[in-house]
PDB file of C-alpha atoms in Angstrom:
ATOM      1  CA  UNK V  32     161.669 -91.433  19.449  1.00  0.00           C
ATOM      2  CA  UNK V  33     163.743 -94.544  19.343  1.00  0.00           C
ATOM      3  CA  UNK V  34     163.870 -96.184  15.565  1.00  0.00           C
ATOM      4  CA  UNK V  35     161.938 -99.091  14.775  1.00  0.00           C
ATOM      5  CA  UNK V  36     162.904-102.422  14.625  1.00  0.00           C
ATOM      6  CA  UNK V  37     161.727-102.230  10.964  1.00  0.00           C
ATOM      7  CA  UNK V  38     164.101 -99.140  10.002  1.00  0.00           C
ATOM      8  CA  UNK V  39     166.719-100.463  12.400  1.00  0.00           C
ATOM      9  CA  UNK V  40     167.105-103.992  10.602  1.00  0.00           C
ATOM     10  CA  UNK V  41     167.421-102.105   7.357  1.00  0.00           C
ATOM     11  CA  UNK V  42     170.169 -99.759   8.414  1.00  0.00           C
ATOM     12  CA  UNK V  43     172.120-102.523   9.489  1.00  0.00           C
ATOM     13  CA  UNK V  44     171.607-104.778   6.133  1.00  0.00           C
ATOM     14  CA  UNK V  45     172.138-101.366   4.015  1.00  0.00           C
ATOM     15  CA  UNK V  46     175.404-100.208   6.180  1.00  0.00           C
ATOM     16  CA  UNK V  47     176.892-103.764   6.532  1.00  0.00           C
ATOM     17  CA  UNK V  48     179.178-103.087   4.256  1.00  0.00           C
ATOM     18  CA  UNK V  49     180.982-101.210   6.550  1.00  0.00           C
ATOM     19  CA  UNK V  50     181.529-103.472   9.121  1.00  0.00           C
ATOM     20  CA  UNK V  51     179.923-104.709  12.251  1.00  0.00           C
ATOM     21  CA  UNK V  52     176.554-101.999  13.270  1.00  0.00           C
ATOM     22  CA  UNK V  53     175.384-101.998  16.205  1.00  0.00           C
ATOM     23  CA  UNK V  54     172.539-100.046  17.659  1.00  0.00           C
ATOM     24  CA  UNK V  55     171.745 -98.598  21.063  1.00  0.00           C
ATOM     25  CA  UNK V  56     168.811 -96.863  22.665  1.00  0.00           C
ATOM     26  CA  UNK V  57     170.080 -93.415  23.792  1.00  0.00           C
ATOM     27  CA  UNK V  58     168.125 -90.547  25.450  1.00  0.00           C
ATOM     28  CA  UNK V  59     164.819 -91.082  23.391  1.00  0.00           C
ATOM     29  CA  UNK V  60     166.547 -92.003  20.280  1.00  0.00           C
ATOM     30  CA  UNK V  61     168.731 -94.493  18.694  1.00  0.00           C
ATOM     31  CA  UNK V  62     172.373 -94.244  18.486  1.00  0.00           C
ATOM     32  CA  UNK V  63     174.164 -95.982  14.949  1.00  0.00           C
ATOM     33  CA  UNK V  64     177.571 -97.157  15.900  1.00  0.00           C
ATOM     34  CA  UNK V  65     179.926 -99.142  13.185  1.00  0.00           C
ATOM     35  CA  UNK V  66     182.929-100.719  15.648  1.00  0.00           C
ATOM     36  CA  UNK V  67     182.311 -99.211  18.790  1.00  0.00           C
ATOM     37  CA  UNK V  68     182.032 -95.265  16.913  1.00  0.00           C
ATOM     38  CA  UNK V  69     178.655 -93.569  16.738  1.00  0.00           C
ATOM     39  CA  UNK V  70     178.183 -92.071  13.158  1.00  0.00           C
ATOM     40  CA  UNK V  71     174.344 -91.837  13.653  1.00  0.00           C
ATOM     41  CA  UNK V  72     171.470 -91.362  15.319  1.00  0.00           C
ATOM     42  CA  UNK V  73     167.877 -92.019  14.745  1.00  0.00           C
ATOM     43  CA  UNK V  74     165.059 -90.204  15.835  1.00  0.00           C
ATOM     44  CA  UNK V  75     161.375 -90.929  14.436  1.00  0.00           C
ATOM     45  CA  UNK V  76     162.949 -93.510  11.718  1.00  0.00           C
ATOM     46  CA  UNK V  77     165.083 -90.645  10.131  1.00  0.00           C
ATOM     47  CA  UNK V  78     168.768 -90.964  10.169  1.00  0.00           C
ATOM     48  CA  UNK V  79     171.212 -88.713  11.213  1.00  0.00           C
ATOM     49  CA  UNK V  80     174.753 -88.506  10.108  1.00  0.00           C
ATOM     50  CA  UNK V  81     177.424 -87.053  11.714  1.00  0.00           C
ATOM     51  CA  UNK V  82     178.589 -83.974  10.351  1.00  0.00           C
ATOM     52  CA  UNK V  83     181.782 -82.225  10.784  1.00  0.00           C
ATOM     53  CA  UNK V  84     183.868 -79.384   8.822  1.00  0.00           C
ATOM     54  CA  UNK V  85     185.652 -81.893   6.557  1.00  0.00           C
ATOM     55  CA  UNK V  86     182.798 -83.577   5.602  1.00  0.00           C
ATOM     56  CA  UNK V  87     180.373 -80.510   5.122  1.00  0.00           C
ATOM     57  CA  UNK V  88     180.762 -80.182   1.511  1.00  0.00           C
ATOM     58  CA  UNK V  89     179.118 -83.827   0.779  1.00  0.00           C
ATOM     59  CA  UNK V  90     176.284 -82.921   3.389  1.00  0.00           C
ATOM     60  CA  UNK V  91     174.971 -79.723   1.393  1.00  0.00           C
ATOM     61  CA  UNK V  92     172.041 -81.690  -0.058  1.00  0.00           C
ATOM     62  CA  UNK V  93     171.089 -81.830   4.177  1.00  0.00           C
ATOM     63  CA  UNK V  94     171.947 -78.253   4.785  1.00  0.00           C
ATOM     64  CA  UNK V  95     168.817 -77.113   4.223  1.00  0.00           C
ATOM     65  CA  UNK V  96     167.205 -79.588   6.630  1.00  0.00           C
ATOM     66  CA  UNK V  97     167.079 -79.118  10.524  1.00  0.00           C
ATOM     67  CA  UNK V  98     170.268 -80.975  12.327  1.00  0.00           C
ATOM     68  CA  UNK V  99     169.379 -82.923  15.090  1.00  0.00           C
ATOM     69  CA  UNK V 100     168.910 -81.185  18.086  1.00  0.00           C
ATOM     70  CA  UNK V 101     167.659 -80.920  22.347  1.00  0.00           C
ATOM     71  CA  UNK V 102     166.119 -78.245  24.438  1.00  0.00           C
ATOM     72  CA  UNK V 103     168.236 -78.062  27.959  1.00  0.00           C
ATOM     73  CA  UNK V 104     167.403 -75.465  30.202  1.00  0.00           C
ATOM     74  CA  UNK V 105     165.348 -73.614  27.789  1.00  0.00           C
ATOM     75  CA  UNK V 106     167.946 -73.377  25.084  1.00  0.00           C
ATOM     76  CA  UNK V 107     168.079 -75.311  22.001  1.00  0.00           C
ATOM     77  CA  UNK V 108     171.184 -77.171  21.176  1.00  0.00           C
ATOM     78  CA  UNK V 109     172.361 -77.684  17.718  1.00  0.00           C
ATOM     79  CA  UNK V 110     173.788 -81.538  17.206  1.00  0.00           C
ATOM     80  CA  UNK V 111     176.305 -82.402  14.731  1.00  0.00           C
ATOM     81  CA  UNK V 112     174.077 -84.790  12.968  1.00  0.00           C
ATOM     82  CA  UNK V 113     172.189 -83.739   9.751  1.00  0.00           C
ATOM     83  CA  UNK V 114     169.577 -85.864   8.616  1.00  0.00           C
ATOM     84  CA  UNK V 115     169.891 -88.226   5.607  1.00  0.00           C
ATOM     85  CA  UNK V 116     167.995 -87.042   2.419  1.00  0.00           C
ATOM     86  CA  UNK V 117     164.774 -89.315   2.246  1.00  0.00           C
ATOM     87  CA  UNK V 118     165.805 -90.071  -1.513  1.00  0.00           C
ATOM     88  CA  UNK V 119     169.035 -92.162  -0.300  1.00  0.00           C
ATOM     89  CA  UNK V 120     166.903 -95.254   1.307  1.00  0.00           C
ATOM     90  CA  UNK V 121     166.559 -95.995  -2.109  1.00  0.00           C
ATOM     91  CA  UNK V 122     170.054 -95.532  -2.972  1.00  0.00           C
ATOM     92  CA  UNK V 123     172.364 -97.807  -0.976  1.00  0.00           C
ATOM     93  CA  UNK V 124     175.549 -97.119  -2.884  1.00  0.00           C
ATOM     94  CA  UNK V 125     175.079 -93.306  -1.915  1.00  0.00           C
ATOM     95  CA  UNK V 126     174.060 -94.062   1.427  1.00  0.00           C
ATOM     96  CA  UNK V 127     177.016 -95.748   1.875  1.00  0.00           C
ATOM     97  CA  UNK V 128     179.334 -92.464   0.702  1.00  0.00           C
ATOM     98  CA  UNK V 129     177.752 -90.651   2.960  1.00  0.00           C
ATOM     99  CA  UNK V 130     177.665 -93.088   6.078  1.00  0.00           C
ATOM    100  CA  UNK V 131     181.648 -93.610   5.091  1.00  0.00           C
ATOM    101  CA  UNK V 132     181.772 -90.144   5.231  1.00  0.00           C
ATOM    102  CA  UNK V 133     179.677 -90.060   9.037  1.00  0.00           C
ATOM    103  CA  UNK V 134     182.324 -92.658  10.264  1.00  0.00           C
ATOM    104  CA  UNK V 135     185.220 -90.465   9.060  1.00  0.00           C
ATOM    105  CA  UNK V 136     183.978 -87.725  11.048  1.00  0.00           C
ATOM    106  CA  UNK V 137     183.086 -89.949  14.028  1.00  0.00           C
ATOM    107  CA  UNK V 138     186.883 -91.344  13.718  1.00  0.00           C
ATOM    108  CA  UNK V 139     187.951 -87.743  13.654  1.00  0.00           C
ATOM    109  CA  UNK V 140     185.812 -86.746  16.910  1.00  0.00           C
ATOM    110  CA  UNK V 141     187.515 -89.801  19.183  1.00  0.00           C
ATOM    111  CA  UNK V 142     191.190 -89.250  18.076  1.00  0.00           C
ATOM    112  CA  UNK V 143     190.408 -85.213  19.080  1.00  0.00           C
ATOM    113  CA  UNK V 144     188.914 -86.421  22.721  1.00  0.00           C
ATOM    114  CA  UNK V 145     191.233 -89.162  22.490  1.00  0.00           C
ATOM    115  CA  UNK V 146     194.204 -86.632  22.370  1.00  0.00           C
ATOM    116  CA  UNK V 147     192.292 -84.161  25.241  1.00  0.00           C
ATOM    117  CA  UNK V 148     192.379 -87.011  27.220  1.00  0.00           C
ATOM    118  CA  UNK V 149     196.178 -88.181  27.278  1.00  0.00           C
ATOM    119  CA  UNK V 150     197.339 -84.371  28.039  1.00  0.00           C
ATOM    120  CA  UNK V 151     195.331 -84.274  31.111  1.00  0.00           C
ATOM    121  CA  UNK V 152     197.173 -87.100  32.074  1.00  0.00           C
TER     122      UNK V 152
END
């Protein structure tokens, strides 16, 4: 389910720090994007952070915790999007190491497709 305007306002005041968020309705859910990168998603007002092998180690606390993930074609798809520990809503200078954290891995994802890209040129 998409996030609530509620939950969505308060994303944006809590991750302002970051810069500019913007959000966007996406398959059922809500993408988080901080200048034009998507470092989360929200499903059922819990956030999602994007997750990647450099960033793993700050994540553990989420480990334990079902990523994000879709059924298609009767198999079920692993995301790379861990859900945000419930505690952190009422920690924003945490939430924001681990959002920083989200966008680094989201920068690291479009400079990989980026680079895909410009050899199939």
């Amino acid at each position: 389910m998409v996030a609530s305007d509620g939950f969505t306002e308060f994303l944006r005041e809590q991750l302002a720090p970051l810069g500019r968020i913007t959000t966007r309705r996406m398959f059922g859910k809500t993408g988080v994007f901080c200048r034009g990168l998507m470092l989360g998603i929200v499903s059922d007002d819990t956030l999602y952070l994007r997750v990647d092998d450099q960033n793993r180690a700050l994540f553990k606390e989420a480990e334990t915790a079902r990523p994000l993930r879709y059924v298609k074609k009767g198999v079920t798809i692993d995301l790379a999007y861990w859900p945000l520990p419930d505690r952190l809503l009422d920690e924003p200078d945490e939430l924001l190491i681990w959002a920083r954290a989200a966008l680094a891995a989201a920068r690291r994802v479009a400079a990989r497709r980026e680079r895909k890209g410009s050899k199939a040129e």
